[in-house]
Structure formats: structure tokens, C-alpha cells
Tab-separated table of C-alpha atoms in Angstrom:
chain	number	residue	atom	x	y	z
D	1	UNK	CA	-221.538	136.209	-77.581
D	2	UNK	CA	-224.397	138.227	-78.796
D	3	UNK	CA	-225.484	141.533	-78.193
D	4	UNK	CA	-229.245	141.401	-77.518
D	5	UNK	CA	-231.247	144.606	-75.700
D	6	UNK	CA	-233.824	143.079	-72.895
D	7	UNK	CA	-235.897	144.938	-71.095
D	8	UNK	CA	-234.834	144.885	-67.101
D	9	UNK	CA	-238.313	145.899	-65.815
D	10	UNK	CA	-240.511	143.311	-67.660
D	11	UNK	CA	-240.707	139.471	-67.927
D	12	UNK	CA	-239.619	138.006	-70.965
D	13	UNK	CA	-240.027	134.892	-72.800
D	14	UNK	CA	-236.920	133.104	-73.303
D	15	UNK	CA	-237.325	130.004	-76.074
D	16	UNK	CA	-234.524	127.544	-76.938
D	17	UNK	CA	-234.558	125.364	-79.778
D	18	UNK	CA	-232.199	122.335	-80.278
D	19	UNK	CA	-232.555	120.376	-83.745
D	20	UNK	CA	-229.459	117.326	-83.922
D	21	UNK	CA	-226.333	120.312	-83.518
D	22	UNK	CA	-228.187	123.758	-84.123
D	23	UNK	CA	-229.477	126.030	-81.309
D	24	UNK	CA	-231.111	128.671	-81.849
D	25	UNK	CA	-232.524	130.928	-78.855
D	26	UNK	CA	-235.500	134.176	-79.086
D	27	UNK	CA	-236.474	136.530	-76.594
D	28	UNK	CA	-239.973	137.499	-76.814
D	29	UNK	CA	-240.415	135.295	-80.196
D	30	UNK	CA	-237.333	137.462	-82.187
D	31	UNK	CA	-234.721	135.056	-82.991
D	32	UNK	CA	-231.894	136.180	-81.731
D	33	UNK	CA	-228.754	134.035	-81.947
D	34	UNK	CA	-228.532	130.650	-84.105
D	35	UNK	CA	-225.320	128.140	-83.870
D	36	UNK	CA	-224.281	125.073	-84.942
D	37	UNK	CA	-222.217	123.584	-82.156
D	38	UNK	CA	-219.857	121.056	-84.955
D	39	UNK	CA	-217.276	120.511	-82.015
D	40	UNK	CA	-218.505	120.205	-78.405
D	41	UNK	CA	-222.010	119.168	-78.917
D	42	UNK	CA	-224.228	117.553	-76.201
D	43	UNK	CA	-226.551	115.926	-77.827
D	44	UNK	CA	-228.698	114.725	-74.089
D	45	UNK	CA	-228.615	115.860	-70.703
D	46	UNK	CA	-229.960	118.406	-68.541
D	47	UNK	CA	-231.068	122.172	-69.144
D	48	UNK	CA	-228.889	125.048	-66.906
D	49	UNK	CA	-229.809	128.450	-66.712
D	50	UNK	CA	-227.861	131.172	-65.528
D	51	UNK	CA	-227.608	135.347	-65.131
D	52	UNK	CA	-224.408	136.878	-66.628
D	53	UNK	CA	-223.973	140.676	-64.699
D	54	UNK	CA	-227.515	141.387	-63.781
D	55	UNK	CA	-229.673	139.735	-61.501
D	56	UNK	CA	-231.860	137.478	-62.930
D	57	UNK	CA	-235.339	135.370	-62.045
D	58	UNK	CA	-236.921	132.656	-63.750
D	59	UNK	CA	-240.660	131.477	-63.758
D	60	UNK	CA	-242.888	129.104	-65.527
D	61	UNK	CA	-240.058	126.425	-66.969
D	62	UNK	CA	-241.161	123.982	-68.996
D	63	UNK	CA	-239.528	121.877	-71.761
D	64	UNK	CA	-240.717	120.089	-74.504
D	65	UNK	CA	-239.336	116.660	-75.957
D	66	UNK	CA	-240.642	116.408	-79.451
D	67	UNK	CA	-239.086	113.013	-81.422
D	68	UNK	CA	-238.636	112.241	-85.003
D	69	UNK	CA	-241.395	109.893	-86.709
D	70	UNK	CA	-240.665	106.656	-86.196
D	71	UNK	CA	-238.485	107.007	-82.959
């Protein structure tokens, strides 16, 4: 959990990162939270997004696969 003040009357721009274990998220390019999940990682998959207490909407998704040299 991380406190984090967003706007309610604007769109934002949500970013995740994911390097091996470490996630780090920013809202509006301000890093906000970064974790290093050493027990329940998921490593591949799918991406979920959901609102916690407010209503929430979601626009322009996109995601971006970057692999290390040599992969």
C-alpha cells in the first residue's frame, strides 16, 4: 500500500515497469512506489487493471516487451 494523491478530474498517465522481480509504477512520470516481489513473483502472464474505491476509466493501453541482448 502506498499513499499517492491523483487528481479525480484529469487523465493521468499510469507507467509500470517490470525488470526480472522489481516493479516499479509512476503517475504522471513521478515514481511512486518501487518493490521487489522475492516471494510470489510472476515472472509472464497477462496485465490486470483494476479501481480500488473510486470509479475508474482507462484509455490508450499499450505495453511494451523490450528483451535482453542476445534473447
Amino acid at each position: 500500500t502506498t499513499k499517492c494523491e491523483i487528481p479525480t478530474d484529469a487523465w493521468v498517465t499510469l507507467s509500470v515497469t517490470l525488470q526480472e522481480n522489481v516493479l516499479e509504477i509512476f503517475i504522471n512520470g513521478r515514481s511512486i512506489v518501487r518493490h521487489a516481489d522475492d516471494t510470489r513473483a510472476l515472472l509472464s502472464g497477462t496485465v490486470g487493471l483494476r479501481q480500488f474505491q473510486k470509479e475508474a476509466k482507462y484509455r490508450k493501453l499499450w505495453i511494451k516487451l523490450e528483451t535482453k541482448p542476445g534473447n
